[in-house]
Coordinates of C-alpha atoms in Angstrom, one line a residue:
M1282 CA 7.0 7.7 7.6
V1283 CA 4.6 5.5 5.6
S1284 CA 6.1 4.3 2.3
S1285 CA 4.6 3.6 -1.1
P1286 CA 2.0 1.1 -2.2
H1287 CA 4.9 -0.7 -4.0
E1288 CA 6.3 -1.6 -0.6
A1289 CA 3.0 -2.8 0.8
M1290 CA 2.2 -5.1 -2.1
H1291 CA 5.3 -7.2 -1.5
R1292 CA 6.1 -6.5 2.2
I1293 CA 2.9 -8.1 3.2
F1294 CA 4.3 -11.5 2.3
Q1295 CA 7.3 -10.9 4.6
E1296 CA 4.8 -10.1 7.4
Y1297 CA 2.6 -13.1 6.5
P1298 CA 4.6 -15.7 4.6
G1299 CA 1.7 -18.2 4.8
L1300 CA -0.4 -15.7 2.8
F1301 CA 0.9 -17.1 -0.5
S1302 CA -0.9 -20.4 -0.1
R1303 CA -4.2 -18.6 0.2
V1304 CA -3.4 -16.3 -2.7
S1305 CA -2.5 -19.3 -4.8
E1306 CA -5.9 -20.8 -4.1
V1307 CA -7.6 -17.5 -5.2
L1308 CA -5.5 -17.7 -8.4
G1309 CA -6.5 -21.3 -9.1
V1310 CA -3.1 -22.9 -8.5
D1311 CA -2.7 -25.9 -6.3
I1312 CA 0.3 -25.2 -4.1
P1313 CA 0.5 -26.9 -0.7
P1314 CA 0.4 -24.8 2.4
P1315 CA 3.8 -23.9 3.9
T1316 CA 5.1 -25.4 7.1
S1317 CA 7.6 -22.6 7.4
A1318 CA 9.0 -19.7 5.4
T1319 CA 12.4 -18.0 5.6
A1320 CA 13.2 -14.6 4.1
L1321 CA 16.2 -14.7 1.7
P1322 CA 18.5 -11.9 0.5
T1323 CA 16.8 -9.9 -2.2
D1324 CA 20.0 -8.8 -3.9
L1325 CA 20.6 -10.7 -7.1
T1326 CA 23.6 -8.8 -8.2
E1327 CA 26.5 -10.7 -9.7
A1328 CA 30.2 -9.8 -9.6
R1329 CA 29.9 -7.8 -12.8
P1330 CA 28.5 -4.3 -12.2
V1331 CA 24.9 -5.0 -13.1
E1332 CA 22.5 -4.7 -10.1
R1333 CA 19.3 -6.7 -10.1
R1334 CA 17.1 -6.8 -7.0
V1335 CA 13.8 -8.6 -6.5
D1336 CA 11.3 -7.0 -4.2
T1337 CA 10.7 -9.9 -1.7
L1338 CA 12.2 -13.3 -1.7
L1339 CA 11.1 -16.2 0.5
R1340 CA 12.1 -19.8 0.9
I1341 CA 8.8 -21.7 1.5
E1342 CA 8.8 -25.1 3.1
T1343 CA 6.0 -27.6 2.6
E1344 CA 5.1 -30.8 4.4
H1345 CA 5.0 -33.2 1.5
D1346 CA 6.2 -31.4 -1.7
G1347 CA 9.5 -30.0 -0.4
P1348 CA 10.8 -26.4 -0.4
F1349 CA 10.6 -23.8 -3.2
V1350 CA 11.7 -20.2 -3.7
L1351 CA 9.0 -17.5 -4.1
A1352 CA 10.0 -14.2 -5.7
I1353 CA 7.5 -11.4 -5.3
E1354 CA 7.4 -8.3 -7.4
A1355 CA 5.1 -5.3 -6.8
Q1356 CA 4.3 -3.8 -10.2
G1357 CA 2.7 -0.3 -10.4
K1358 CA 2.8 0.0 -14.2
K1359 CA 3.9 -1.7 -17.4
D1360 CA 7.6 -2.0 -17.7
P1361 CA 9.1 -3.6 -20.8
R1362 CA 12.4 -4.1 -19.0
K1363 CA 10.8 -6.8 -16.9
T1364 CA 10.6 -9.2 -19.8
A1365 CA 14.4 -9.4 -19.5
S1366 CA 14.8 -9.1 -15.7
W1367 CA 12.1 -11.6 -14.6
P1368 CA 13.5 -14.5 -16.5
Y1369 CA 16.9 -13.6 -15.2
Y1370 CA 15.6 -13.6 -11.6
V1371 CA 14.0 -17.1 -12.0
S1372 CA 17.0 -18.7 -13.7
Y1373 CA 19.5 -17.1 -11.3
L1374 CA 17.5 -18.2 -8.3
H1375 CA 17.1 -21.7 -9.6
N1376 CA 20.8 -21.9 -10.1
R1377 CA 21.7 -20.3 -6.8
Y1378 CA 19.3 -22.3 -4.5
G1379 CA 18.7 -25.4 -6.7
L1380 CA 15.0 -25.3 -5.9
P1381 CA 11.8 -24.8 -7.9
V1382 CA 11.1 -21.0 -8.3
L1383 CA 7.8 -19.3 -8.5
L1384 CA 7.3 -15.6 -9.5
L1385 CA 4.3 -13.7 -8.1
V1386 CA 3.5 -10.3 -9.4
V1387 CA 1.1 -8.1 -7.4
C1388 CA -0.7 -5.2 -9.2
Q1389 CA -3.2 -2.5 -8.4
D1390 CA -4.7 -1.9 -11.8
R1391 CA -6.2 -4.3 -14.3
A1392 CA -4.2 -3.2 -17.3
T1393 CA -0.9 -3.8 -15.6
A1394 CA -2.1 -7.1 -14.2
E1395 CA -3.1 -8.3 -17.7
W1396 CA 0.2 -7.2 -19.1
A1397 CA 2.2 -9.0 -16.3
A1398 CA 0.3 -12.2 -16.8
H1399 CA 1.5 -12.6 -20.4
P1400 CA 4.0 -15.5 -20.7
I1401 CA 7.6 -14.5 -21.4
R1402 CA 9.1 -16.7 -24.0
I1403 CA 12.8 -16.8 -25.0
G1404 CA 14.0 -18.5 -28.1
L1405 CA 13.0 -18.9 -31.7
R1406 CA 9.5 -19.1 -33.1
Q1407 CA 10.2 -22.8 -34.0
W1408 CA 11.6 -23.7 -30.6
Q1409 CA 11.3 -21.9 -27.3
T1410 CA 14.3 -22.2 -25.0
L1411 CA 12.7 -20.8 -21.9
A1412 CA 9.1 -19.9 -21.0
L1413 CA 8.1 -17.9 -17.9
N1414 CA 4.6 -17.9 -16.6
P1415 CA 4.2 -15.4 -13.7
L1416 CA 1.4 -15.8 -11.2
V1417 CA -0.4 -12.4 -11.0
A1418 CA -2.6 -11.1 -8.2
G1419 CA -4.6 -7.9 -8.9
P1420 CA -8.0 -6.3 -9.0
H1421 CA -9.1 -8.7 -11.7
N1422 CA -8.8 -11.8 -9.6
M1423 CA -8.5 -10.8 -5.9
P1424 CA -11.8 -11.0 -3.9
V1425 CA -13.7 -7.8 -3.0
I1426 CA -14.3 -8.4 0.7
T1427 CA -17.2 -6.5 2.2
D1428 CA -18.2 -9.1 4.8
V1429 CA -16.7 -8.6 8.2
A1430 CA -16.7 -12.3 9.1
E1431 CA -14.9 -13.1 5.9
A1432 CA -12.3 -10.4 6.5
R1433 CA -11.7 -11.5 10.1
K1434 CA -11.3 -15.1 9.0
D1435 CA -8.1 -14.2 7.1
L1436 CA -6.8 -10.7 7.8
A1437 CA -3.7 -11.1 5.8
L1438 CA -5.6 -12.0 2.6
A1439 CA -8.2 -9.3 3.4
T1440 CA -5.3 -6.8 3.6
L1441 CA -3.8 -7.8 0.3
A1442 CA -7.2 -7.8 -1.3
T1443 CA -7.8 -4.3 0.0
I1444 CA -4.4 -3.1 -1.4
T1445 CA -5.1 -4.5 -4.8
H1446 CA -8.5 -2.8 -4.9
A1447 CA -7.2 0.6 -3.8
D1448 CA -8.7 2.2 -7.0
N1449 CA -12.0 0.3 -6.7
P1450 CA -15.0 2.7 -6.7
D1451 CA -16.3 0.8 -3.7
V1452 CA -13.0 1.0 -1.8
G1453 CA -14.9 2.8 1.0
A1454 CA -17.0 -0.2 1.8
I1455 CA -13.9 -2.5 1.6
L1456 CA -12.0 -0.3 4.0
K1457 CA -14.9 -0.1 6.4
T1458 CA -15.1 -3.9 6.4
L1459 CA -11.5 -4.3 7.2
S1460 CA -11.6 -1.6 9.9
A1461 CA -14.6 -3.3 11.5
A1462 CA -12.8 -6.7 11.4
L1463 CA -10.0 -5.2 13.5
R1464 CA -12.2 -4.3 16.4
D1465 CA -11.3 -6.4 19.5
T1466 CA -8.2 -7.7 17.6
P1467 CA -5.0 -7.8 19.6
E1468 CA -2.5 -5.0 18.8
A1469 CA 0.2 -7.4 17.6
I1470 CA -2.2 -8.6 14.9
A1471 CA -3.9 -5.4 14.1
D1472 CA -0.9 -3.1 13.9
P1473 CA 0.7 -4.6 10.7
V1474 CA -2.7 -4.6 9.0
I1475 CA -3.2 -0.9 9.8
E1476 CA 0.2 0.1 8.5
L1477 CA 0.3 -2.1 5.4
T1478 CA -3.1 -0.9 4.4
A1479 CA -2.0 2.7 4.8
Q1480 CA 1.1 2.0 2.7
G1481 CA -0.9 0.3 0.0
L1482 CA -3.3 3.2 -0.4
G1483 CA -0.4 5.7 -0.9
N1484 CA -1.6 9.2 -1.6
R1485 CA -5.0 8.2 -2.9
P1486 CA -8.1 9.9 -1.4
A1487 CA -9.0 6.5 0.1
A1488 CA -5.9 6.9 2.3
Q1489 CA -7.5 9.7 4.4
H1490 CA -10.7 7.6 4.6
W1491 CA -8.7 4.8 6.1
R1492 CA -7.0 7.1 8.6
N1493 CA -10.4 8.4 9.7
L1494 CA -11.7 4.8 10.1
V1495 CA -8.7 3.7 12.1
A1496 CA -8.9 6.8 14.3
V1497 CA -12.5 6.0 15.2
D1498 CA -12.6 2.2 15.2
T1499 CA -9.2 1.3 16.5
S1500 CA -8.3 4.3 18.7
F1501 CA -6.8 2.1 21.4
Y1502 CA -4.0 0.9 19.2
K1503 CA -0.5 2.2 20.0
S1504 CA 1.3 1.4 16.8
F1505 CA 3.4 4.0 15.0
M1506 CA 0.9 4.2 12.2
S1507 CA -2.0 4.6 14.6
E1508 CA -0.3 7.2 16.7
E1509 CA 0.6 9.1 13.5
I1510 CA -3.1 8.9 12.4
R1511 CA -4.3 10.2 15.7
D1512 CA -1.7 13.0 15.7
E1513 CA -2.9 14.1 12.3
G1514 CA -6.5 14.1 13.5
R1515 CA -5.6 16.3 16.4
A1516 CA -3.6 18.6 14.1
Q1517 CA -6.6 18.9 11.8
G1518 CA -8.8 19.7 14.7
R1519 CA -6.5 22.5 15.9
A1520 CA -6.3 23.9 12.3
Q1521 CA -10.1 23.8 12.0
G1522 CA -10.4 25.6 15.4
R1523 CA -7.9 28.3 14.4
A1524 CA -9.7 28.9 11.1
E1525 CA -13.0 29.4 12.9
D1526 CA -11.2 31.9 15.2
I1527 CA -10.0 33.9 12.2
L1528 CA -13.5 34.1 10.7
L1529 CA -15.0 35.0 14.1
V1530 CA -12.5 37.9 14.6
L1531 CA -13.3 39.3 11.2
E1532 CA -17.0 38.9 11.8
Q1533 CA -16.9 40.7 15.2
R1534 CA -14.9 43.5 13.6
G1535 CA -17.7 43.9 10.9
I1536 CA -15.4 42.9 8.1
A1537 CA -17.0 41.1 5.1
V1538 CA -15.5 37.8 4.2
P1539 CA -15.8 36.9 0.5
D1540 CA -16.4 33.2 -0.3
R1541 CA -13.0 32.8 -1.9
V1542 CA -11.3 34.1 1.3
R1543 CA -13.4 31.9 3.6
E1544 CA -12.6 28.9 1.4
R1545 CA -8.9 29.6 1.5
I1546 CA -9.0 30.0 5.3
T1547 CA -11.0 26.8 6.0
D1548 CA -9.0 24.7 3.5
C1549 CA -5.6 25.6 5.1
G1550 CA -4.2 22.9 7.3
D1551 CA -1.0 24.6 8.3
P1552 CA -1.3 25.8 12.0
E1553 CA 1.6 28.3 11.6
T1554 CA 0.1 29.9 8.6
L1555 CA -3.3 30.1 10.3
R1556 CA -1.6 31.7 13.4
Q1557 CA -0.2 34.4 11.2
W1558 CA -3.5 35.0 9.6
L1559 CA -5.2 35.2 13.0
M1560 CA -2.7 37.9 14.2
R1561 CA -3.3 39.9 11.0
A1562 CA -7.1 39.5 11.3
V1563 CA -7.0 41.7 14.5
T1564 CA -5.9 44.8 12.6
A1565 CA -6.6 44.1 8.9
A1566 CA -8.8 46.6 7.1
S1567 CA -10.2 43.9 4.8
A1568 CA -10.4 40.1 4.8
E1569 CA -7.9 39.9 1.9
E1570 CA -5.2 41.8 4.0
I1571 CA -4.6 38.8 6.2
F1572 CA -2.9 37.2 3.2
A1573 CA -0.6 40.3 2.7
G1574 CA 2.9 39.4 1.4
E1575 CA 1.9 35.9 0.3

């Protein structure tokens, strides 16, 4: 089952570790491209019973500047507790791995992104012992990609950009661009994009739009997500057909169907409920009687 946008916002870096170098360019930070990346354990719990867990943790290797540790946090809303946990993550990771540490926070709304970008300073007003400056990727600084060639040039970045713009009023155009960019793309490349985008959209209205686009534009894919999307499309088709059957039976029997009843029938997506209504429609004295006992 598809998980939440939170998972997609950080899991995409596990799928595409090299994505961070492109994101850092977008954010205006000069970080060398990686030569390799290794996923590290995300559990930062110490022996004492206080559990702290970063969302995604990568060891990034570079050709000339050496390795560093990249901690990625997906942040859906403001959380004052992070002003304590994020500095802990960075200092703990620096102590554990003995490497430079970067913290990247990925957000889907501008207010959260602006909040996350505030430096976290620990110490006195006269002297700061520690200062943390998170890198933040969100709708305020990620590109709005509506050019198919641009999306196809870097599908990983296009996917992350789409996820961060999930609430953009023009998300339909963004999704259409990404879907078009996947045409003629090998399954092994397209499947993670399809699934991560679906995760990132969560339960927003745009999620169904994405499913419809994938069902049409990438119907040849065999991924779990694609199969799930096509199964849902077939189920919706069956439900629609059964709703039409109910209305036809009532019409042939000369039974008037008020607008509110018609709307309830056509809006129902549960095949079993529609089956029961169809059986009742054969003998019901009025359209409302098909809902008897509900």
